[in-house]
C-alpha atoms as one frame of an Amber mdcrd trajectory, in Angstrom:
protein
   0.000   0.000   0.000   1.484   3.207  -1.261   1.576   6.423   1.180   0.869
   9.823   0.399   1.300  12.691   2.555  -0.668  15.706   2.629  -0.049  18.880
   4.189  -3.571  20.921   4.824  -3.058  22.832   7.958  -2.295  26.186   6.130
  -6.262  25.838   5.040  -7.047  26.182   8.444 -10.962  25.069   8.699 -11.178
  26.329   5.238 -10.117  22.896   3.950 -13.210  21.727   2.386 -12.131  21.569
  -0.863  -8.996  19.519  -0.172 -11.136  17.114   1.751 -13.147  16.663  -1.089
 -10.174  15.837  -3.407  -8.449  13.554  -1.066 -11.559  11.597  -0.772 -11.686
  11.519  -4.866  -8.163  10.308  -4.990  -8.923   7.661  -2.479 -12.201   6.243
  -4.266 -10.022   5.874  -7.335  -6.825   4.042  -5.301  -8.181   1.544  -3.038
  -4.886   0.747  -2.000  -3.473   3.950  -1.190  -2.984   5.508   2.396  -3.056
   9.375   2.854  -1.250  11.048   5.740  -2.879  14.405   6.822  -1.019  16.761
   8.706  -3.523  19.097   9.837  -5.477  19.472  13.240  -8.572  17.327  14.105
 -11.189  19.840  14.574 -10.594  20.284  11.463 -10.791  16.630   9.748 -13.895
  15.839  11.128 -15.561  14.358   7.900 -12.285  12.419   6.485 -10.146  11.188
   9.946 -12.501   7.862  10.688 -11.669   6.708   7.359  -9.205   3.648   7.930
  -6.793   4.771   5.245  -6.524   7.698   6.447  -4.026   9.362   9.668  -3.678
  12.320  10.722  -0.891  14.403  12.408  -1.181  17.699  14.532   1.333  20.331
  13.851   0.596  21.642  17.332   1.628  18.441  18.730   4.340  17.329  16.857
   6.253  20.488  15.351   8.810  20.381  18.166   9.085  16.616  18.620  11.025
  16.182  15.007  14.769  16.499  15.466  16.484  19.271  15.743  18.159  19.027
  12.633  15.687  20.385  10.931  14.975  23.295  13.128  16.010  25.336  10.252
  12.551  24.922   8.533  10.420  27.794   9.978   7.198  26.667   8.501   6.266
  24.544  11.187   3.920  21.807   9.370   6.288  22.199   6.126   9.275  21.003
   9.329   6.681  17.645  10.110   6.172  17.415   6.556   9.893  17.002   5.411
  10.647  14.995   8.313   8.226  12.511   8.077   9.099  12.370   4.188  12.851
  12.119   5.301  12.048   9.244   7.976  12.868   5.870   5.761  10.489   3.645
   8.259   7.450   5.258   7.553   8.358   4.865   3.659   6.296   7.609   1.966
   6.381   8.195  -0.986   5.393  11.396  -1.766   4.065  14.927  -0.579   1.594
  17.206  -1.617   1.423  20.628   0.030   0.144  23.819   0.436   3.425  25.646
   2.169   5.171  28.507   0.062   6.957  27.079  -3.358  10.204  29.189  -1.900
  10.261  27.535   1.197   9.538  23.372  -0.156  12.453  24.494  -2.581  14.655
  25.767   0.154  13.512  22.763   2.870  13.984  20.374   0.134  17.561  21.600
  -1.143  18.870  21.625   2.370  17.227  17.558   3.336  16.475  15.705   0.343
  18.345  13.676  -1.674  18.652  14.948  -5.515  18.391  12.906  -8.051  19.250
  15.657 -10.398  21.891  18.659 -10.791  18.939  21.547 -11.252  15.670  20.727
  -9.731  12.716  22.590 -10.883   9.201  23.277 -10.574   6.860  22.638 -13.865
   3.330  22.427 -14.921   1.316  20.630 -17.326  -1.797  22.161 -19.232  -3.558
  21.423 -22.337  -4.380  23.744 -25.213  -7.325  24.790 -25.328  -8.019  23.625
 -28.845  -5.929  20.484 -29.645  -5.762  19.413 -26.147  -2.070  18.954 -26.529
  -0.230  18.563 -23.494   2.381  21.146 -22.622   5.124  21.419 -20.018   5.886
  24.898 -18.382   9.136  25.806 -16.308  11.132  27.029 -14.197   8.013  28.664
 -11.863   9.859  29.388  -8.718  12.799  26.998  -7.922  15.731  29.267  -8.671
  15.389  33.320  -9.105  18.090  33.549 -11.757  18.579  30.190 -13.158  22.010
  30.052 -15.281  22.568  28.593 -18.752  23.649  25.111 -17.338  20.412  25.404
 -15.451  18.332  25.671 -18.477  20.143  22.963 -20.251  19.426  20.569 -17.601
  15.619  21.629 -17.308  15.133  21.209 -20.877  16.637  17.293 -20.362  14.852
  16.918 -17.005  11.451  18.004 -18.731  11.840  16.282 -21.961  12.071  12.961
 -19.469   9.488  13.838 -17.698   6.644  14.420 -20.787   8.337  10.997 -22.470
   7.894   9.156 -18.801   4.487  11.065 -18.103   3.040  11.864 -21.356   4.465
   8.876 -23.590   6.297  11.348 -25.909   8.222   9.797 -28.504   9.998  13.088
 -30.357   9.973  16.361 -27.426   8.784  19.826 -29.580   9.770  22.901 -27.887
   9.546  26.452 -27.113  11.146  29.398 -25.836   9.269  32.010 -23.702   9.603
  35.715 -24.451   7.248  38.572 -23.216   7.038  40.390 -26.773   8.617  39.612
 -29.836  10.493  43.074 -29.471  12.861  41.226 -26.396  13.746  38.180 -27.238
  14.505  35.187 -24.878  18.442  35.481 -24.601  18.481  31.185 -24.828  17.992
  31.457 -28.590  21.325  31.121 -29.695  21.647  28.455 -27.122  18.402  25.894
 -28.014  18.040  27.312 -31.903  20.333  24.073 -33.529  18.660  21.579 -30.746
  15.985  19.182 -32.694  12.884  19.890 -31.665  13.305  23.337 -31.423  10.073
  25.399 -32.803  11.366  29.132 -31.612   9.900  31.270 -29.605   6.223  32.435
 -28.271   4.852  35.636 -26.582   3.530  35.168 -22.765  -0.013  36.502 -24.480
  -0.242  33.309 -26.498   0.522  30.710 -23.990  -2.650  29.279 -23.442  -2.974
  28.270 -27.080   0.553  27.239 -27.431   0.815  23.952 -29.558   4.233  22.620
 -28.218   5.849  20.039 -25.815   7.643  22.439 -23.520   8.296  25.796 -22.933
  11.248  27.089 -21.325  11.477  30.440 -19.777  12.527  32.618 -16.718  10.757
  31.953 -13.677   9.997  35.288 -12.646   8.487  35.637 -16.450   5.784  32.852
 -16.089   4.944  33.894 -12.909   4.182  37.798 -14.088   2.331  36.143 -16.772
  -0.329  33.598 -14.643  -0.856  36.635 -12.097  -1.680  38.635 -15.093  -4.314
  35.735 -16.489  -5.825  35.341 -12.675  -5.781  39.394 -12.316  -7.422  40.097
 -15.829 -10.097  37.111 -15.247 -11.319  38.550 -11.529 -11.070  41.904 -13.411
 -13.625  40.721 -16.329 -15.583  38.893 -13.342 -16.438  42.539 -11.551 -17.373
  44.415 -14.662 -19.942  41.924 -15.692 -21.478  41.848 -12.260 -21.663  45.294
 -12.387 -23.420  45.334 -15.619 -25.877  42.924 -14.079 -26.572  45.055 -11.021
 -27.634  48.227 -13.437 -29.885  45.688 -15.634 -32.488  43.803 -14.860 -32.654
  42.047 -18.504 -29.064  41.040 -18.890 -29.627  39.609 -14.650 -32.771  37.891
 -15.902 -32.522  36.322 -19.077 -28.384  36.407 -20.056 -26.442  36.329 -17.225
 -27.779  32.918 -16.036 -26.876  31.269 -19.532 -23.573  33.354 -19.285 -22.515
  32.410 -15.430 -22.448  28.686 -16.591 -20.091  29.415 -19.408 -17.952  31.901
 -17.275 -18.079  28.923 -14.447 -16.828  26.749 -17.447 -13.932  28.950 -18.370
 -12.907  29.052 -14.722 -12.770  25.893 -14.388 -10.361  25.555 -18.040  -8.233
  28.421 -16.656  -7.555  26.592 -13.077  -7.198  22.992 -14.571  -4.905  24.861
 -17.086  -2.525  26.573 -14.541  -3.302  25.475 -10.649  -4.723  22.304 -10.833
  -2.293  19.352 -10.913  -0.434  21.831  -9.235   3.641  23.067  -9.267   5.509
  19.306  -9.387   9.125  19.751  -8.273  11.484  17.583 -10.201  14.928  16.928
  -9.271  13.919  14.924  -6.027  14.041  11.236  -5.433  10.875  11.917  -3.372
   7.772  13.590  -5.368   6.518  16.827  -3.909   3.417  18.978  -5.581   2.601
  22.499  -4.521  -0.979  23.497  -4.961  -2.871  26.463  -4.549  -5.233  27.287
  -1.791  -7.863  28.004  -4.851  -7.142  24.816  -6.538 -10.340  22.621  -7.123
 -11.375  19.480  -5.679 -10.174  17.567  -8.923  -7.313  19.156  -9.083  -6.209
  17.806  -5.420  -7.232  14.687  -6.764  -4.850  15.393  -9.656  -1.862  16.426
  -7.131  -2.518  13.000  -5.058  -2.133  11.024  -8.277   1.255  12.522  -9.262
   2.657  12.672  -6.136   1.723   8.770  -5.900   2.857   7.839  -9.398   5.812
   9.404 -10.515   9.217   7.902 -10.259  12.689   9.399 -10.222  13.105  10.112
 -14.185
């Protein structure tokens, strides 16, 4: 029976959602165990389940050694030490903690089983449903060339191991066409290599991977969450001043908008931020992530291997 640890205790009470996923994943993986670190006022609906333990932070943050006092996230310290402890032989962790501190906690206590971890994400287009690999998001601030060299032959593993792809197609990210990305002269002769494409046009990118700056992709998904709760006000506004857009459109409309939510978080936060590079798996999700898309986080955390 595989284990899978679960780290819920930023959610606070507010962990509905995650409850709701776990208990998706473990419908679909009868012989899986989850380990929730969270409090259990706050598991009331999931902790009787027999495949299921919990762990308090409150009672167990300063029981774990010392050694890893350094960790100042207290249920990210129980997290890594439990996923450090070789007799309770987990194999993987998915968590809500900052993607800074699982990169720093995991550089300083994990084993690597590669040079230049990362964090990536997987998404589909929107129109071919072709599956695409984003990174860096967040392990290094200033990755160097070397760095980018090994992400593009960590990823290309990772979408033939995941993805079953034969021949890896690839792109470069670049905000506007007017700056481009300064890897060009470095991936241009690699096969595979398709150029490069504007942050605007990722969602409808038609390519393996795409390789770009971490602080880049990040400007560029806050941009697609700020624009969307943007376009969400104004048209609530508009139904507010009238009465036969609230009546007879907007109901039709709210279950597309719902749909396009839905596309945008499976797209970006669902499945959420896998770090590669680890022997163990580790997933970072967002507190806004659905209930599939915990389910999502469970299953990749359970299932991948070291590449």
């Amino acid at each position: 029976m595989s284990k899978i640890l679960i780290d819920v205790s930023h959610l606070g009470s507010d962990n509905k959602i995650a409850i709701q996923g776990i208990k998706i994943f473990l419908n679909k993986n009868k012989d899986s165990e989850i380990i929730i670190i969270g409090e259990d006022d706050n598991l009331l609906t999931i902790k009787d389940d027999k495949r299921v333990k919990t762990i308090s932070v409150k009672e167990n943050a300063n029981k774990v050694d010392t050694r890893f006092n350094k960790i100042a996230d207290d249920s990210l310290r129980v997290a890594i030490s439990l996923l450090t402890n070789t007799n309770e032989d987990i194999k993987g962790l998915v968590t809500y903690s900052k993607k800074s501190d699982v990169a720093k906690a995991s550089d300083e206590f994990l084993y690597k089983s590669e040079s230049s971890p990362l964090f990536v994400a997987t998404f589909a287009n929107f129109k071919t449903h072709r599956v695409t690999c984003i990174g860096d998001l967040g392990y290094k601030d200033n990755p160097t060339t070397k760095d980018y060299l090994n992400y593009f032959d960590l990823m290309s593993r990772y979408m033939k191991h995941a993805f079953k792809k034969d021949k890896i197609e690839f792109k470069l990210l670049t905000l506007n066409k007017d700056n481009p990305n300064p890897l060009v002269d470095v991936f241009k002769d690699r096969d595979g290599y398709q150029g490069q494409i504007e942050g605007r046009d990722i969602l409808k990118c038609d390519t393996d991977i795409i390789i770009g700056h971490p602080k880049e992709f990040l400007g560029i998904i806050s941009g697609l969450d700020h624009g969307i709760n943007i376009y969400d006000e104004y048209m609530k506004e508009q139904v507010r001043k009238n009465v036969g857009l609230r009546y007879f459109v907007y109901p039709m409309f709210k279950s597309v908008l719902s749909t396009f939510h839905m596309e945008i978080d499976q797209k970006l936060t669902s499945g959420g931020n896998i770090l590669l590079g680890y022997k163990k798996n580790i997933v970072v999700v967002d507190p806004n992530t659905i209930k599939q898309g915990v389910k999502v986080s469970l299953d990749l955390a359970n299932k991948l291997e070291t590449l």
